[in-house]
Amino acid sequence: MQSYPKQTFALPALDGISPAQLAVHLDLYAGYVTNLNKLRDTEGDLMQDPERNAYALAEVHRRLAFEFDGMRMHEIYFAQWEGQPAPAVPVGPLAMALAQQFGSYEAWEHQFKALGMRRGIGWTVLYFDAKLQVFINAWVDDHEHGQLTGLPVLLAMDMWEHAYMVDYAPAKKADYIAAFFRNLNWSVAEQRFWTVAGQRFLKVS
Ligand SMILES: [Fe+2]
């Protein structure tokens, strides 16, 4: 069976996210890939006799979404820092579209950051629903609970404590959120938006 590869990321030196923090986090990401591949192998073995292995298979399938989404969300996350930091351009298609829905780019960013400050571990995610041509800010518990089916992720902010606790105490997670945005290469989110919405969105705007 084909295995998922561990991706590498072309990350610059980050402002407010230390190399030690990054190393810990990248190791955790690698663990999700390893565990996902193991789960898929195990599933293949257990499926030799699914009736006899029903209980074990149920556990494999329960964990599959956790490991898969853990892998994929981190790939989305680290890719947002690749290249070099580039803030949102007010006249860029994504910032303009966000401003149209939320009143201003800053209003959207304020809401997104506020969502990140909620208690618990998970992800703050900006989705785009092409069906209604709307953005949705959402919270995802763990990696998989609360994902919105079929909607592409434009931006994902990891709010697990492992994402920042090497550098920041839990009470200082607002500082981590600020660092997350300072280091963002906004053009990555722009490209994601363009891929899913592109000219269609601009036409109806
Ligand atoms: Fe993480």
PDB file of C-alpha atoms and ligand atoms in Angstrom:
ATOM      1  CA  MET A   1       0.000   0.000   0.000  1.00  0.00           C
ATOM      2  CA  GLN A   2       1.248   3.449  -0.844  1.00  0.00           C
ATOM      3  CA  SER A   3       2.364   5.456   2.191  1.00  0.00           C
ATOM      4  CA  TYR A   4       1.923   9.138   2.819  1.00  0.00           C
ATOM      5  CA  PRO A   5       5.255  10.962   2.621  1.00  0.00           C
ATOM      6  CA  LYS A   6       6.492  13.361   5.286  1.00  0.00           C
ATOM      7  CA  GLN A   7       6.617  16.781   3.704  1.00  0.00           C
ATOM      8  CA  THR A   8       9.393  19.270   4.237  1.00  0.00           C
ATOM      9  CA  PHE A   9       8.761  22.996   4.392  1.00  0.00           C
ATOM     10  CA  ALA A  10      10.908  25.878   3.155  1.00  0.00           C
ATOM     11  CA  LEU A  11      10.613  27.961   6.297  1.00  0.00           C
ATOM     12  CA  PRO A  12      12.520  31.183   6.887  1.00  0.00           C
ATOM     13  CA  ALA A  13      13.669  32.298  10.356  1.00  0.00           C
ATOM     14  CA  LEU A  14      10.427  33.207  12.092  1.00  0.00           C
ATOM     15  CA  ASP A  15       9.759  36.248  14.237  1.00  0.00           C
ATOM     16  CA  GLY A  16       8.499  35.170  17.670  1.00  0.00           C
ATOM     17  CA  ILE A  17       8.472  31.456  16.838  1.00  0.00           C
ATOM     18  CA  SER A  18      11.796  29.957  17.915  1.00  0.00           C
ATOM     19  CA  PRO A  19      13.710  27.233  16.050  1.00  0.00           C
ATOM     20  CA  ALA A  20      13.208  25.013  19.127  1.00  0.00           C
ATOM     21  CA  GLN A  21       9.436  25.534  18.991  1.00  0.00           C
ATOM     22  CA  LEU A  22       9.412  24.828  15.294  1.00  0.00           C
ATOM     23  CA  ALA A  23      11.502  21.668  15.700  1.00  0.00           C
ATOM     24  CA  VAL A  24       9.144  20.263  18.337  1.00  0.00           C
ATOM     25  CA  HIS A  25       6.162  21.025  16.170  1.00  0.00           C
ATOM     26  CA  LEU A  26       7.627  19.546  12.998  1.00  0.00           C
ATOM     27  CA  ASP A  27       8.454  16.363  14.935  1.00  0.00           C
ATOM     28  CA  LEU A  28       4.835  16.148  16.033  1.00  0.00           C
ATOM     29  CA  TYR A  29       3.719  16.581  12.441  1.00  0.00           C
ATOM     30  CA  ALA A  30       6.009  13.720  11.391  1.00  0.00           C
ATOM     31  CA  GLY A  31       4.348  11.589  14.074  1.00  0.00           C
ATOM     32  CA  TYR A  32       0.939  12.070  12.497  1.00  0.00           C
ATOM     33  CA  VAL A  33       2.257  10.877   9.145  1.00  0.00           C
ATOM     34  CA  THR A  34       3.924   7.844  10.755  1.00  0.00           C
ATOM     35  CA  ASN A  35       0.822   6.945  12.737  1.00  0.00           C
ATOM     36  CA  LEU A  36      -1.467   7.384   9.761  1.00  0.00           C
ATOM     37  CA  ASN A  37       0.644   5.037   7.666  1.00  0.00           C
ATOM     38  CA  LYS A  38       0.716   2.498  10.494  1.00  0.00           C
ATOM     39  CA  LEU A  39      -3.051   2.697  10.887  1.00  0.00           C
ATOM     40  CA  ARG A  40      -3.597   2.088   7.197  1.00  0.00           C
ATOM     41  CA  ASP A  41      -1.287  -0.925   7.285  1.00  0.00           C
ATOM     42  CA  THR A  42      -3.049  -2.241  10.378  1.00  0.00           C
ATOM     43  CA  GLU A  43      -6.428  -1.778   8.751  1.00  0.00           C
ATOM     44  CA  GLY A  44      -5.247  -3.834   5.797  1.00  0.00           C
ATOM     45  CA  ASP A  45      -4.186  -6.656   8.122  1.00  0.00           C
ATOM     46  CA  LEU A  46      -7.374  -6.581  10.198  1.00  0.00           C
ATOM     47  CA  MET A  47      -9.541  -6.573   7.091  1.00  0.00           C
ATOM     48  CA  GLN A  48      -8.357 -10.101   6.387  1.00  0.00           C
ATOM     49  CA  ASP A  49     -11.016 -11.096   8.871  1.00  0.00           C
ATOM     50  CA  PRO A  50     -13.295  -8.095   9.491  1.00  0.00           C
ATOM     51  CA  GLU A  51     -15.886  -9.986  11.534  1.00  0.00           C
ATOM     52  CA  ARG A  52     -13.367 -11.375  13.976  1.00  0.00           C
ATOM     53  CA  ASN A  53     -11.518  -8.019  14.143  1.00  0.00           C
ATOM     54  CA  ALA A  54     -14.574  -5.782  14.289  1.00  0.00           C
ATOM     55  CA  TYR A  55     -13.659  -4.148  17.603  1.00  0.00           C
ATOM     56  CA  ALA A  56     -10.072  -3.429  16.593  1.00  0.00           C
ATOM     57  CA  LEU A  57     -11.213  -2.110  13.221  1.00  0.00           C
ATOM     58  CA  ALA A  58     -13.641   0.277  14.876  1.00  0.00           C
ATOM     59  CA  GLU A  59     -10.768   1.714  16.885  1.00  0.00           C
ATOM     60  CA  VAL A  60      -8.597   2.005  13.774  1.00  0.00           C
ATOM     61  CA  HIS A  61     -11.336   3.910  11.979  1.00  0.00           C
ATOM     62  CA  ARG A  62     -11.945   6.160  14.974  1.00  0.00           C
ATOM     63  CA  ARG A  63      -8.286   7.130  14.997  1.00  0.00           C
ATOM     64  CA  LEU A  64      -7.955   7.459  11.242  1.00  0.00           C
ATOM     65  CA  ALA A  65      -9.575  10.898  11.039  1.00  0.00           C
ATOM     66  CA  PHE A  66      -7.488  12.151  13.981  1.00  0.00           C
ATOM     67  CA  GLU A  67      -4.203  11.119  12.392  1.00  0.00           C
ATOM     68  CA  PHE A  68      -5.190  12.076   8.842  1.00  0.00           C
ATOM     69  CA  ASP A  69      -6.485  15.512   9.749  1.00  0.00           C
ATOM     70  CA  GLY A  70      -3.533  15.985  12.103  1.00  0.00           C
ATOM     71  CA  MET A  71      -1.242  15.368   9.155  1.00  0.00           C
ATOM     72  CA  ARG A  72      -3.136  17.448   6.632  1.00  0.00           C
ATOM     73  CA  MET A  73      -3.855  20.428   8.897  1.00  0.00           C
ATOM     74  CA  HIS A  74      -0.172  20.715   9.799  1.00  0.00           C
ATOM     75  CA  GLU A  75       0.786  20.627   6.128  1.00  0.00           C
ATOM     76  CA  ILE A  76      -1.649  23.475   5.519  1.00  0.00           C
ATOM     77  CA  TYR A  77      -0.289  25.302   8.583  1.00  0.00           C
ATOM     78  CA  PHE A  78       3.444  25.137   7.904  1.00  0.00           C
ATOM     79  CA  ALA A  79       2.977  25.963   4.211  1.00  0.00           C
ATOM     80  CA  GLN A  80       1.558  29.342   5.289  1.00  0.00           C
ATOM     81  CA  TRP A  81       4.993  30.378   6.560  1.00  0.00           C
ATOM     82  CA  GLU A  82       6.937  29.194   3.535  1.00  0.00           C
ATOM     83  CA  GLY A  83       8.833  31.736   1.500  1.00  0.00           C
ATOM     84  CA  GLN A  84       8.867  34.989   3.406  1.00  0.00           C
ATOM     85  CA  PRO A  85       6.394  36.936   5.524  1.00  0.00           C
ATOM     86  CA  ALA A  86       3.984  38.968   3.435  1.00  0.00           C
ATOM     87  CA  PRO A  87       1.074  40.771   5.095  1.00  0.00           C
ATOM     88  CA  ALA A  88      -2.399  40.851   3.626  1.00  0.00           C
ATOM     89  CA  VAL A  89      -2.553  43.316   0.779  1.00  0.00           C
ATOM     90  CA  PRO A  90      -5.687  45.463   1.207  1.00  0.00           C
ATOM     91  CA  VAL A  91      -6.350  45.446  -2.530  1.00  0.00           C
ATOM     92  CA  GLY A  92      -5.664  41.720  -2.931  1.00  0.00           C
ATOM     93  CA  PRO A  93      -8.663  39.587  -3.964  1.00  0.00           C
ATOM     94  CA  LEU A  94      -8.868  37.719  -0.660  1.00  0.00           C
ATOM     95  CA  ALA A  95      -8.562  40.762   1.598  1.00  0.00           C
ATOM     96  CA  MET A  96     -11.091  42.627  -0.538  1.00  0.00           C
ATOM     97  CA  ALA A  97     -13.537  39.740  -0.444  1.00  0.00           C
ATOM     98  CA  LEU A  98     -13.120  39.429   3.339  1.00  0.00           C
ATOM     99  CA  ALA A  99     -13.714  43.157   3.694  1.00  0.00           C
ATOM    100  CA  GLN A 100     -16.865  42.853   1.622  1.00  0.00           C
ATOM    101  CA  GLN A 101     -18.309  40.235   3.988  1.00  0.00           C
ATOM    102  CA  PHE A 102     -16.936  41.383   7.349  1.00  0.00           C
ATOM    103  CA  GLY A 103     -16.892  45.133   6.830  1.00  0.00           C
ATOM    104  CA  SER A 104     -13.102  45.381   6.677  1.00  0.00           C
ATOM    105  CA  TYR A 105     -10.107  43.080   6.532  1.00  0.00           C
ATOM    106  CA  GLU A 106      -9.285  44.147  10.079  1.00  0.00           C
ATOM    107  CA  ALA A 107     -12.765  43.157  11.278  1.00  0.00           C
ATOM    108  CA  TRP A 108     -12.277  39.671   9.853  1.00  0.00           C
ATOM    109  CA  GLU A 109      -8.809  39.363  11.419  1.00  0.00           C
ATOM    110  CA  HIS A 110     -10.208  40.489  14.779  1.00  0.00           C
ATOM    111  CA  GLN A 111     -12.889  37.795  14.657  1.00  0.00           C
ATOM    112  CA  PHE A 112     -10.421  35.122  13.555  1.00  0.00           C
ATOM    113  CA  LYS A 113      -8.017  35.988  16.365  1.00  0.00           C
ATOM    114  CA  ALA A 114     -10.838  36.106  18.930  1.00  0.00           C
ATOM    115  CA  LEU A 115     -11.861  32.596  17.897  1.00  0.00           C
ATOM    116  CA  GLY A 116      -8.295  31.465  18.504  1.00  0.00           C
ATOM    117  CA  MET A 117      -8.485  32.748  22.087  1.00  0.00           C
ATOM    118  CA  ARG A 118     -11.290  30.394  23.080  1.00  0.00           C
ATOM    119  CA  ARG A 119     -10.481  27.727  25.628  1.00  0.00           C
ATOM    120  CA  GLY A 120      -9.488  24.265  24.514  1.00  0.00           C
ATOM    121  CA  ILE A 121      -7.218  22.767  21.909  1.00  0.00           C
ATOM    122  CA  GLY A 122      -7.867  22.738  18.204  1.00  0.00           C
ATOM    123  CA  TRP A 123      -7.704  24.916  15.154  1.00  0.00           C
ATOM    124  CA  THR A 124      -9.091  28.228  14.029  1.00  0.00           C
ATOM    125  CA  VAL A 125      -9.950  27.869  10.377  1.00  0.00           C
ATOM    126  CA  LEU A 126     -11.039  30.173   7.585  1.00  0.00           C
ATOM    127  CA  TYR A 127     -13.131  28.268   5.070  1.00  0.00           C
ATOM    128  CA  PHE A 128     -14.700  29.423   1.839  1.00  0.00           C
ATOM    129  CA  ASP A 129     -18.029  28.023   0.704  1.00  0.00           C
ATOM    130  CA  ALA A 130     -18.235  28.485  -3.049  1.00  0.00           C
ATOM    131  CA  LYS A 131     -21.900  27.471  -3.013  1.00  0.00           C
ATOM    132  CA  LEU A 132     -22.985  30.655  -1.239  1.00  0.00           C
ATOM    133  CA  GLN A 133     -19.769  32.550  -1.970  1.00  0.00           C
ATOM    134  CA  VAL A 134     -19.211  33.119   1.735  1.00  0.00           C
ATOM    135  CA  PHE A 135     -16.345  32.812   4.177  1.00  0.00           C
ATOM    136  CA  ILE A 136     -16.806  30.915   7.416  1.00  0.00           C
ATOM    137  CA  ASN A 137     -14.558  31.248  10.461  1.00  0.00           C
ATOM    138  CA  ALA A 138     -14.762  27.996  12.388  1.00  0.00           C
ATOM    139  CA  TRP A 139     -13.268  26.184  15.342  1.00  0.00           C
ATOM    140  CA  VAL A 140     -12.121  22.575  14.951  1.00  0.00           C
ATOM    141  CA  ASP A 141     -11.676  20.491  18.104  1.00  0.00           C
ATOM    142  CA  ASP A 142      -8.619  18.230  18.056  1.00  0.00           C
ATOM    143  CA  HIS A 143      -7.935  17.997  14.318  1.00  0.00           C
ATOM    144  CA  GLU A 144     -11.145  16.518  13.027  1.00  0.00           C
ATOM    145  CA  HIS A 145     -14.209  17.482  15.059  1.00  0.00           C
ATOM    146  CA  GLY A 146     -15.961  20.425  13.477  1.00  0.00           C
ATOM    147  CA  GLN A 147     -14.426  20.270  10.019  1.00  0.00           C
ATOM    148  CA  LEU A 148     -16.913  21.590   7.475  1.00  0.00           C
ATOM    149  CA  THR A 149     -17.430  18.928   4.848  1.00  0.00           C
ATOM    150  CA  GLY A 150     -16.060  19.725   1.455  1.00  0.00           C
ATOM    151  CA  LEU A 151     -15.041  23.296   2.206  1.00  0.00           C
ATOM    152  CA  PRO A 152     -11.488  24.263   1.333  1.00  0.00           C
ATOM    153  CA  VAL A 153      -9.298  25.649   4.102  1.00  0.00           C
ATOM    154  CA  LEU A 154      -7.883  29.058   3.222  1.00  0.00           C
ATOM    155  CA  LEU A 155      -6.100  29.641   6.521  1.00  0.00           C
ATOM    156  CA  ALA A 156      -5.501  27.384   9.524  1.00  0.00           C
ATOM    157  CA  MET A 157      -4.113  28.518  12.874  1.00  0.00           C
ATOM    158  CA  ASP A 158      -2.965  25.765  15.207  1.00  0.00           C
ATOM    159  CA  MET A 159      -4.265  26.463  18.713  1.00  0.00           C
ATOM    160  CA  TRP A 160      -2.950  23.313  20.361  1.00  0.00           C
ATOM    161  CA  GLU A 161      -0.653  24.228  23.228  1.00  0.00           C
ATOM    162  CA  HIS A 162       2.144  22.288  21.541  1.00  0.00           C
ATOM    163  CA  ALA A 163       2.143  24.993  18.843  1.00  0.00           C
ATOM    164  CA  TYR A 164       3.397  27.680  21.215  1.00  0.00           C
ATOM    165  CA  MET A 165       4.321  26.423  24.695  1.00  0.00           C
ATOM    166  CA  VAL A 166       8.059  26.288  24.026  1.00  0.00           C
ATOM    167  CA  ASP A 167       7.890  30.069  23.493  1.00  0.00           C
ATOM    168  CA  TYR A 168       4.789  31.240  25.343  1.00  0.00           C
ATOM    169  CA  ALA A 169       2.917  30.417  28.542  1.00  0.00           C
ATOM    170  CA  PRO A 170      -0.770  29.566  28.019  1.00  0.00           C
ATOM    171  CA  ALA A 171      -1.761  32.975  29.364  1.00  0.00           C
ATOM    172  CA  LYS A 172       0.309  34.546  26.593  1.00  0.00           C
ATOM    173  CA  LYS A 173      -1.270  32.775  23.680  1.00  0.00           C
ATOM    174  CA  ALA A 174      -2.358  36.113  22.237  1.00  0.00           C
ATOM    175  CA  ASP A 175       1.349  36.769  21.653  1.00  0.00           C
ATOM    176  CA  TYR A 176       1.603  33.499  19.721  1.00  0.00           C
ATOM    177  CA  ILE A 177      -1.411  34.499  17.618  1.00  0.00           C
ATOM    178  CA  ALA A 178       0.274  37.826  16.857  1.00  0.00           C
ATOM    179  CA  ALA A 179       3.455  35.986  15.841  1.00  0.00           C
ATOM    180  CA  PHE A 180       1.443  33.596  13.679  1.00  0.00           C
ATOM    181  CA  PHE A 181       0.089  36.559  11.715  1.00  0.00           C
ATOM    182  CA  ARG A 182       3.424  38.439  11.598  1.00  0.00           C
ATOM    183  CA  ASN A 183       5.059  35.469   9.880  1.00  0.00           C
ATOM    184  CA  LEU A 184       2.233  34.663   7.486  1.00  0.00           C
ATOM    185  CA  ASN A 185       2.946  34.616   3.800  1.00  0.00           C
ATOM    186  CA  TRP A 186      -0.489  35.905   2.888  1.00  0.00           C
ATOM    187  CA  SER A 187       0.073  35.060  -0.754  1.00  0.00           C
ATOM    188  CA  VAL A 188      -0.340  31.371   0.173  1.00  0.00           C
ATOM    189  CA  ALA A 189      -3.877  32.075   1.392  1.00  0.00           C
ATOM    190  CA  GLU A 190      -4.481  34.253  -1.676  1.00  0.00           C
ATOM    191  CA  GLN A 191      -3.447  31.386  -3.899  1.00  0.00           C
ATOM    192  CA  ARG A 192      -5.774  28.979  -2.092  1.00  0.00           C
ATOM    193  CA  PHE A 193      -8.618  31.446  -2.470  1.00  0.00           C
ATOM    194  CA  TRP A 194      -7.867  31.957  -6.129  1.00  0.00           C
ATOM    195  CA  THR A 195      -7.833  28.220  -6.718  1.00  0.00           C
ATOM    196  CA  VAL A 196     -11.275  27.670  -5.213  1.00  0.00           C
ATOM    197  CA  ALA A 197     -13.005  30.940  -5.992  1.00  0.00           C
ATOM    198  CA  GLY A 198     -10.963  32.725  -8.610  1.00  0.00           C
ATOM    199  CA  GLN A 199     -12.676  34.656 -11.321  1.00  0.00           C
ATOM    200  CA  ARG A 200     -16.078  33.260 -10.407  1.00  0.00           C
ATOM    201  CA  PHE A 201     -16.068  35.153  -7.119  1.00  0.00           C
ATOM    202  CA  LEU A 202     -14.748  38.336  -8.665  1.00  0.00           C
ATOM    203  CA  LYS A 203     -17.440  38.271 -11.332  1.00  0.00           C
ATOM    204  CA  VAL A 204     -20.293  38.262  -8.860  1.00  0.00           C
ATOM    205  CA  SER A 205     -18.685  40.769  -6.512  1.00  0.00           C
TER     206      SER A 205
HETATM  207 FE    FE B   1       0.189  21.320  15.899  1.00  0.00          FE
END
